Tab-separated table of C-alpha atoms in Angstrom:
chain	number	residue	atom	x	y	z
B	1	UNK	CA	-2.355	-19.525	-12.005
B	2	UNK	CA	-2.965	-17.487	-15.385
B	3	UNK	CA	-2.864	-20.087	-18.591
B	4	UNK	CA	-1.396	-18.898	-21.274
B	5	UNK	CA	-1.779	-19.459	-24.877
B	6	UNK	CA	0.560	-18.696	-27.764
B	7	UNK	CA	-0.363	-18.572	-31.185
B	8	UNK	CA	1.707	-18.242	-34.353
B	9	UNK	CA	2.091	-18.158	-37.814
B	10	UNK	CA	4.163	-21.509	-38.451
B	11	UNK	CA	6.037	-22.811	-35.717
B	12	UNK	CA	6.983	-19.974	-34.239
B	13	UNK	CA	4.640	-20.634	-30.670
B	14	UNK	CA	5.990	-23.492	-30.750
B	15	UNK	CA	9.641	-22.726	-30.566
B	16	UNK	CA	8.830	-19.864	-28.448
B	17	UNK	CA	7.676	-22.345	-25.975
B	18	UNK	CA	10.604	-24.623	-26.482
B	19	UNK	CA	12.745	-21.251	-26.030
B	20	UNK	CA	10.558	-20.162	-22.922
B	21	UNK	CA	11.168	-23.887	-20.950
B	22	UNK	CA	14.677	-24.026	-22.298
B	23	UNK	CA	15.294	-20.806	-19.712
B	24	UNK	CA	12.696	-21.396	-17.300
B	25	UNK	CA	11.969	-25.206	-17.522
B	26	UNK	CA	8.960	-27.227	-18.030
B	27	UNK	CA	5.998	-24.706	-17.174
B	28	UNK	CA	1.979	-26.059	-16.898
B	29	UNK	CA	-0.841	-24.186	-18.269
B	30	UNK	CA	1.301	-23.182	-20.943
B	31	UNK	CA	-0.264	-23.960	-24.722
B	32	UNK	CA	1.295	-23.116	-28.078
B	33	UNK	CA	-0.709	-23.370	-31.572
B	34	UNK	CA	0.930	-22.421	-34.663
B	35	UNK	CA	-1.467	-22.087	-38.230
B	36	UNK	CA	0.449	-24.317	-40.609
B	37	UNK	CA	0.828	-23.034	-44.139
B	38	UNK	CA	-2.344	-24.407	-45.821
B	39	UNK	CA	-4.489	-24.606	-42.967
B	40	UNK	CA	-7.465	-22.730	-42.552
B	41	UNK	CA	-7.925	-20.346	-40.023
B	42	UNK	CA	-10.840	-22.875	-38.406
B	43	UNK	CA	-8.237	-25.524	-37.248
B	44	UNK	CA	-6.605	-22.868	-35.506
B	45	UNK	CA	-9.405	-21.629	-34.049
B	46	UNK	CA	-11.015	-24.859	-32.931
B	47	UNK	CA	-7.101	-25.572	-31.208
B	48	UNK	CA	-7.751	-22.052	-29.021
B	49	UNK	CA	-10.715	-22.713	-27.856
B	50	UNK	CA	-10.222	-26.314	-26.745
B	51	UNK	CA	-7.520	-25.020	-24.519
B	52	UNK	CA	-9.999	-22.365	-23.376
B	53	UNK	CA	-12.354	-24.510	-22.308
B	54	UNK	CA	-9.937	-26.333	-20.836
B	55	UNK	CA	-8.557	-23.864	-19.280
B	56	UNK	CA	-11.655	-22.694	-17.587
B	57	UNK	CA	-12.340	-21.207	-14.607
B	58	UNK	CA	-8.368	-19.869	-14.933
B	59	UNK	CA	-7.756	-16.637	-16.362
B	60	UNK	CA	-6.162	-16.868	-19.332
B	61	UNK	CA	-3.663	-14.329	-21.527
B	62	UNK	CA	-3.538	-15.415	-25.077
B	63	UNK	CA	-0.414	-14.170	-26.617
B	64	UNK	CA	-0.234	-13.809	-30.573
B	65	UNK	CA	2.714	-12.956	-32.999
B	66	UNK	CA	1.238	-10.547	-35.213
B	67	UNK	CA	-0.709	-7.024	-35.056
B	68	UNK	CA	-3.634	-8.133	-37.381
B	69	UNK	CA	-2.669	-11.571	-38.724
B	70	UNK	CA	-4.671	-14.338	-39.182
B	71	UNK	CA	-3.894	-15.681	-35.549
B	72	UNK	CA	-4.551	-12.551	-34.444
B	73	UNK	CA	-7.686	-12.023	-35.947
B	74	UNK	CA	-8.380	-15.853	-34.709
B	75	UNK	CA	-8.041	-14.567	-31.324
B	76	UNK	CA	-9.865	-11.532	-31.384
B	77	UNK	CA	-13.617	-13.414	-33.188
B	78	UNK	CA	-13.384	-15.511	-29.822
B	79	UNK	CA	-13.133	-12.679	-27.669
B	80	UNK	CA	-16.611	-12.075	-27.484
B	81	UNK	CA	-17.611	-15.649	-26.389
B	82	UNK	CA	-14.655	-16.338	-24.160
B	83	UNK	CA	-13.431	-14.267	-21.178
B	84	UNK	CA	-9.331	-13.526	-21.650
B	85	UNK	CA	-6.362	-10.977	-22.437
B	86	UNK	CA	-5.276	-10.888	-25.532
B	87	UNK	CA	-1.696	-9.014	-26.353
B	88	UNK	CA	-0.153	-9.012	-29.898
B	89	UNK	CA	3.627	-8.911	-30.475
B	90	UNK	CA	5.242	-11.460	-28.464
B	91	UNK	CA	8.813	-12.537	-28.408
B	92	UNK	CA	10.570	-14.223	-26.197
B	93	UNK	CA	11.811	-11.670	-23.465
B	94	UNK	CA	7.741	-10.876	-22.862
B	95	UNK	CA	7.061	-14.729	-22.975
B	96	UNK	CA	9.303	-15.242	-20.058
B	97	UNK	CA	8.058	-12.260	-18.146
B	98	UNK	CA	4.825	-13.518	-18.336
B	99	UNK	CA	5.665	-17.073	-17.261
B	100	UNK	CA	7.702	-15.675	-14.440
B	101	UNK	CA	5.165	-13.097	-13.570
B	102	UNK	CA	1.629	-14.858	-13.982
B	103	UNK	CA	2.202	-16.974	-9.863
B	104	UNK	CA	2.015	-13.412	-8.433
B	105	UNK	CA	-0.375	-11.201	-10.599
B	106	UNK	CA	-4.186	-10.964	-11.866
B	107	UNK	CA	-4.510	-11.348	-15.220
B	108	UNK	CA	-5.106	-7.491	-15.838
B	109	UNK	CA	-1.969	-6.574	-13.980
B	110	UNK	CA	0.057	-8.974	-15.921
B	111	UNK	CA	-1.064	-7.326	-19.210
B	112	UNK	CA	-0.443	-3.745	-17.373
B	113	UNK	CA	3.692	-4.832	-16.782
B	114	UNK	CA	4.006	-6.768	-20.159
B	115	UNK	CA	2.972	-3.859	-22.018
B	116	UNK	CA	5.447	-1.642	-20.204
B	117	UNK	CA	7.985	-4.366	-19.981
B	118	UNK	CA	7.633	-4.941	-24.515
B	119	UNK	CA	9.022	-2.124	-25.178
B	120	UNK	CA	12.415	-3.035	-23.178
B	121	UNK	CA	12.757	-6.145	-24.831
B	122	UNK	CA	14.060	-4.540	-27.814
B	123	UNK	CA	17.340	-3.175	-27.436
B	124	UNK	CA	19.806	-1.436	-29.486
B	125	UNK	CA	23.063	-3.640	-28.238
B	126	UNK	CA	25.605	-1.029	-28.922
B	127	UNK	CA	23.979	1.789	-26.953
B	128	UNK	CA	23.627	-0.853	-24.490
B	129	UNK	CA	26.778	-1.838	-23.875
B	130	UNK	CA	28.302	2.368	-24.031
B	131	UNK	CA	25.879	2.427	-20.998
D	1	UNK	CA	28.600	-11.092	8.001
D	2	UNK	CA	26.134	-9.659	5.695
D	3	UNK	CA	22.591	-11.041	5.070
D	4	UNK	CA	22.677	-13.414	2.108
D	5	UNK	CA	19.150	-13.885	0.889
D	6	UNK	CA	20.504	-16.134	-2.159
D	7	UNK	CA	23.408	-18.278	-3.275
D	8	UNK	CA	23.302	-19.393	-6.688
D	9	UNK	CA	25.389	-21.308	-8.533
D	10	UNK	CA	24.535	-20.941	-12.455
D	11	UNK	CA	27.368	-20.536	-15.454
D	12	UNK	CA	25.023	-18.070	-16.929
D	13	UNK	CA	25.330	-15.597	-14.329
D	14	UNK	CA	23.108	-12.768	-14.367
D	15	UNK	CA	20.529	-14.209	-17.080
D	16	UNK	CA	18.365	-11.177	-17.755
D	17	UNK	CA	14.702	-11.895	-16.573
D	18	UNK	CA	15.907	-15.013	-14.769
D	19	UNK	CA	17.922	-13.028	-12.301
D	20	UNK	CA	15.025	-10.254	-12.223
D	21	UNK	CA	12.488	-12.953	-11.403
D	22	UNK	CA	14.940	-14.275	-8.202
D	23	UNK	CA	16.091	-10.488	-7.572
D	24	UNK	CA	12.384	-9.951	-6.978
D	25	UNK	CA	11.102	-12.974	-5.429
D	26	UNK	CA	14.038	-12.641	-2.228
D	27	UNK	CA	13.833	-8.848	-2.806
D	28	UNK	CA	17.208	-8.129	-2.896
D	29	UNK	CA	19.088	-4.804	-3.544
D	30	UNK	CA	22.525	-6.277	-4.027
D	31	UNK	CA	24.258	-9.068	-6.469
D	32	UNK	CA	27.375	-10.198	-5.713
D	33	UNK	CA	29.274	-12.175	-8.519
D	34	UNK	CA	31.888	-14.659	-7.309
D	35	UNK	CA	34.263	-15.513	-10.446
D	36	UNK	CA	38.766	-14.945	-10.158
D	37	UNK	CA	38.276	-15.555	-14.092
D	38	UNK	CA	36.030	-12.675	-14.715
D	39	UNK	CA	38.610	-10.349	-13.018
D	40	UNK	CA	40.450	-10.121	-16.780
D	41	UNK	CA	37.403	-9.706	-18.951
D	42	UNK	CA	36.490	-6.518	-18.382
D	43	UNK	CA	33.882	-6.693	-21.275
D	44	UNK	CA	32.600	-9.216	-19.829
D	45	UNK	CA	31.697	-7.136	-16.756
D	46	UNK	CA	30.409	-4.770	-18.765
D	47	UNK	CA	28.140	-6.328	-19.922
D	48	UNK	CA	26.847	-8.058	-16.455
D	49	UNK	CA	26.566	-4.191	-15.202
D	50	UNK	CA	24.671	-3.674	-18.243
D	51	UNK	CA	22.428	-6.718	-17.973
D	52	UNK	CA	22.104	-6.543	-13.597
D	53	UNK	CA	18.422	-5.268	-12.970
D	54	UNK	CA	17.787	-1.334	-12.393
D	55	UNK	CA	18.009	-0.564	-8.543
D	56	UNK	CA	20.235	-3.307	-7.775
D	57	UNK	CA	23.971	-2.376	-7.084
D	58	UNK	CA	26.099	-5.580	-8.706
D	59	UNK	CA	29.554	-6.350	-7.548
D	60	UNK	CA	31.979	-8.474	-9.214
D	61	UNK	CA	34.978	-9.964	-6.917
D	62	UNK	CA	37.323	-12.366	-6.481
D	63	UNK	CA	36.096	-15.322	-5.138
D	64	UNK	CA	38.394	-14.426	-1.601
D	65	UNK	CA	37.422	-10.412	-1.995
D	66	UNK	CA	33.840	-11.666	-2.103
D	67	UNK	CA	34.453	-14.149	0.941
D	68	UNK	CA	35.840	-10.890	2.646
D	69	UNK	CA	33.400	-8.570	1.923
D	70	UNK	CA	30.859	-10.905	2.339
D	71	UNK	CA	32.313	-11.138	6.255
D	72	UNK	CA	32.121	-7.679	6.823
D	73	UNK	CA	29.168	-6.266	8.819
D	74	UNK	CA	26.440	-5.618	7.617
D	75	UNK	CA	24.661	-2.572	6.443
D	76	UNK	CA	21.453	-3.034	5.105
D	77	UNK	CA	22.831	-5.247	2.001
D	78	UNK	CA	20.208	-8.122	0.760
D	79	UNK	CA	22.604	-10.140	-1.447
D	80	UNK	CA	22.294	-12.385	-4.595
D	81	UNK	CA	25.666	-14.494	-4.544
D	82	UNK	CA	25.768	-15.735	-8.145
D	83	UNK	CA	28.991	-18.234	-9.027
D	84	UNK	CA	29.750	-19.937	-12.193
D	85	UNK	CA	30.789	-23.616	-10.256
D	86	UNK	CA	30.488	-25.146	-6.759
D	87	UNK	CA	33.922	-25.078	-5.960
D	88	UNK	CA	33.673	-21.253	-5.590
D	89	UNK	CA	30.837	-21.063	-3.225
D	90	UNK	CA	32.955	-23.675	-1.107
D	91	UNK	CA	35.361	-21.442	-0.843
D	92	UNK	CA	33.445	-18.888	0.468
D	93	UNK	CA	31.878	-21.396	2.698
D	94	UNK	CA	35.476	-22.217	3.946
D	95	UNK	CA	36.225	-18.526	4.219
D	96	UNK	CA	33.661	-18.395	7.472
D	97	UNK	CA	30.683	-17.317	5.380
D	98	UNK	CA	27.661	-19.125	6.754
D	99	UNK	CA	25.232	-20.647	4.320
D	100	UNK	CA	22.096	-22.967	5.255
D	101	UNK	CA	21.062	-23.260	1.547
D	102	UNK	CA	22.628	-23.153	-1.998
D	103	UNK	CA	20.421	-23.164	-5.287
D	104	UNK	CA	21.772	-24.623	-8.046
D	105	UNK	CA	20.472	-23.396	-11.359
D	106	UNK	CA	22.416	-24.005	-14.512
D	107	UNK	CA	25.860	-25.555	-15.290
D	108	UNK	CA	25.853	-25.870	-18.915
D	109	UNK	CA	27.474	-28.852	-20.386
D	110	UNK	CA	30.351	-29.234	-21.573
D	111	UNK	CA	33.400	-31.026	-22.037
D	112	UNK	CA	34.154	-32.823	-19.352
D	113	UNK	CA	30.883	-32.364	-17.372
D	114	UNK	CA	27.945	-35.473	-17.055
D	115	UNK	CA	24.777	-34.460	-17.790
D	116	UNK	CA	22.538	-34.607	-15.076
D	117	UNK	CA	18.923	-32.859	-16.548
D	118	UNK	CA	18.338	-30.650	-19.515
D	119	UNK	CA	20.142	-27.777	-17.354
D	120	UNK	CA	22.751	-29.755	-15.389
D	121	UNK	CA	26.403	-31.158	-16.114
D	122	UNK	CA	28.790	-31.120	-13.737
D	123	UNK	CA	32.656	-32.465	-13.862
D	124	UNK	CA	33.854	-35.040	-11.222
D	125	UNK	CA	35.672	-32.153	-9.240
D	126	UNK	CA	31.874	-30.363	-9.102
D	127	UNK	CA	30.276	-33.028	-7.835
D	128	UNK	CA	32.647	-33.407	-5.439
D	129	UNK	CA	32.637	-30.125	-4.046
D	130	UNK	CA	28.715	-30.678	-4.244
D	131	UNK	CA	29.617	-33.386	-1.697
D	132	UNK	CA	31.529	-31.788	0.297
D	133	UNK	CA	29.066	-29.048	0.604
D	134	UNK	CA	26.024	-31.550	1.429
D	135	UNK	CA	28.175	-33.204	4.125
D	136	UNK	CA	28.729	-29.828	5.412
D	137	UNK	CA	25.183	-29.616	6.386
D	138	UNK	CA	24.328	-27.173	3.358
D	139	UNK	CA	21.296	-28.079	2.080
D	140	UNK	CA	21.720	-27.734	-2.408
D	141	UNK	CA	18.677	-27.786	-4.420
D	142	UNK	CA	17.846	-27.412	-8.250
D	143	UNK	CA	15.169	-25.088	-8.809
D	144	UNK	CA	15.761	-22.828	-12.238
D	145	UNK	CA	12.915	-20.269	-11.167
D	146	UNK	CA	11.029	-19.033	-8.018
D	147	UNK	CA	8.078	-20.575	-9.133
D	148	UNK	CA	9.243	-24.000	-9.933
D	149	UNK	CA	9.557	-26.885	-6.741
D	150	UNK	CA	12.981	-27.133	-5.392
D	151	UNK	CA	14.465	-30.825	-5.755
D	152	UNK	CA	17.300	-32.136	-3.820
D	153	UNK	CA	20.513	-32.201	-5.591
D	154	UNK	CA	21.053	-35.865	-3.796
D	155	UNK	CA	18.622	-37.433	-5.862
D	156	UNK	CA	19.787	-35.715	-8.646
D	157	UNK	CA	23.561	-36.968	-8.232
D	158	UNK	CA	22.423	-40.378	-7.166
D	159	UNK	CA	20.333	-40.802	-10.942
């Protein structure tokens, strides 16, 4: 099954992960690192890539909070050395489509539906609900 | 009767990608929701039509209408039968409908309800029904999503 890493500014993987297997209970291969105000950018990294390697040989999407942030940008100087998707802009409704998705799809085909599911995670309620 | 591909008891209902993920996974093109309560909140319903997966048609009955048109022959329907408690799939059971297997996903708690796991309370009256249902020969497990391994509610009511 495809791992999958989150990775935050603050806490936020790790609530999303508390969110994610508050809906969809306890889920393995499922990692969440969050760079702590302070921290360099090197603990963060060193966190990913232990859970790369021990991830390995599973395919692995790495999911991070923000276009061009620092765990972003933590993600993207391992890409070179390490073999995995990488999608930017989380939240929880992708989170859980991934974790309900990743038992039935390659990692490429995950990445094709999460980035048409995204933009359906955002919703204008009121339009919504007029139907 | 009509060909029931899932019976789900879970006070959350349709619960957007949770719903998709079982809606897929049986590949159903019907849900039918199971509540007399939800018969007066019709914002309520709105906003399960709203939230019920594109492609799927979603009904929302009585618990007897649903036991009815649950009896009636089939024609083509693959249905999701989502209730909020036990006691209404029971009745449906004692309405002639024919069930081998009931998944139990969510019963929030509340007052009045033990907590079982993170996801399950149930009342006294639930677990009964639960019992009745097991003695029935209908086989209840917990299993919150396709993907996760079903347990048997017995162990679960036994601690």
């Amino acid at each position: 099954m495809i791992a999958i890493i989150v990775l935050s500014h603050a806490h936020i993987a790790e609530a999303l992960k508390e969110g994610a297997e508050m809906i969809v209970g306890d889920q393995p291969g499922f990692h969440a690192f969050g760079l702590q105000a302070g921290e360099s950018p090197d603990a963060l990294r060193e966190r990913l890539e232990r859970a790369l390697v021990a991830e390995a040989p599973n395919e692995v999407l790495v999911l991070t909070d923000l276009r061009s942030g620092t765990p972003f940008n933590v993600a993207v100087s391992l890409m070179e050395q390490h073999r995995f998707r990488h999608l930017s802009g989380v939240n929880l409704g992708l989170l859980l489509e991934a974790l309900l998705s990743r038992d039935r799809l390659g990692v490429d085909d995950l990445c094709h539906t999460l980035a048409e599911v995204g933009p359906t995670t955002i919703v204008d309620v009121n339009a919504f609900l007029e139907g | 009767m009509k060909n029931i591909v899932l019976a789900r008891i879970d006070d959350r209902l349709i619960h957007g990608q949770v719903v998709t993920a079982w809606v897929r996974t049986v590949d159903a093109n019907q849900i039918v929701i199971a509540d007399d309560a939800l018969m007066r909140d019709t914002f309520t319903q709105r906003v399960l039509k709203a939230a019920a997966p594109p492609g799927i048609s979603l009904e929302i009955l009585a618990v007897d209408d649903a036991a009815v048109h649950l009896l009636e022959d089939a024609a083509g329907e693959r249905i999701v039968l989502l209730t909020k408690t036990p006691q209404a799939i029971e009745r449906i059971v004692e309405a002639g409908v024919l069930l081998d297997t009931v998944i139990l996903g969510g019963l929030g708690f509340k007052q009045g309800r033990a907590r079982f796991n993170r996801n399950v309370s149930a009342s006294p009256e639930e677990i009964d029904s639960f019992k009745r249902m097991l003695d029935r020969g209908i086989d209840i497990l917990y299993q919150l999503v396709p993907s996760e391994v079903p347990a048997h509610i017995k162990k679960l009511l036994e601690g």
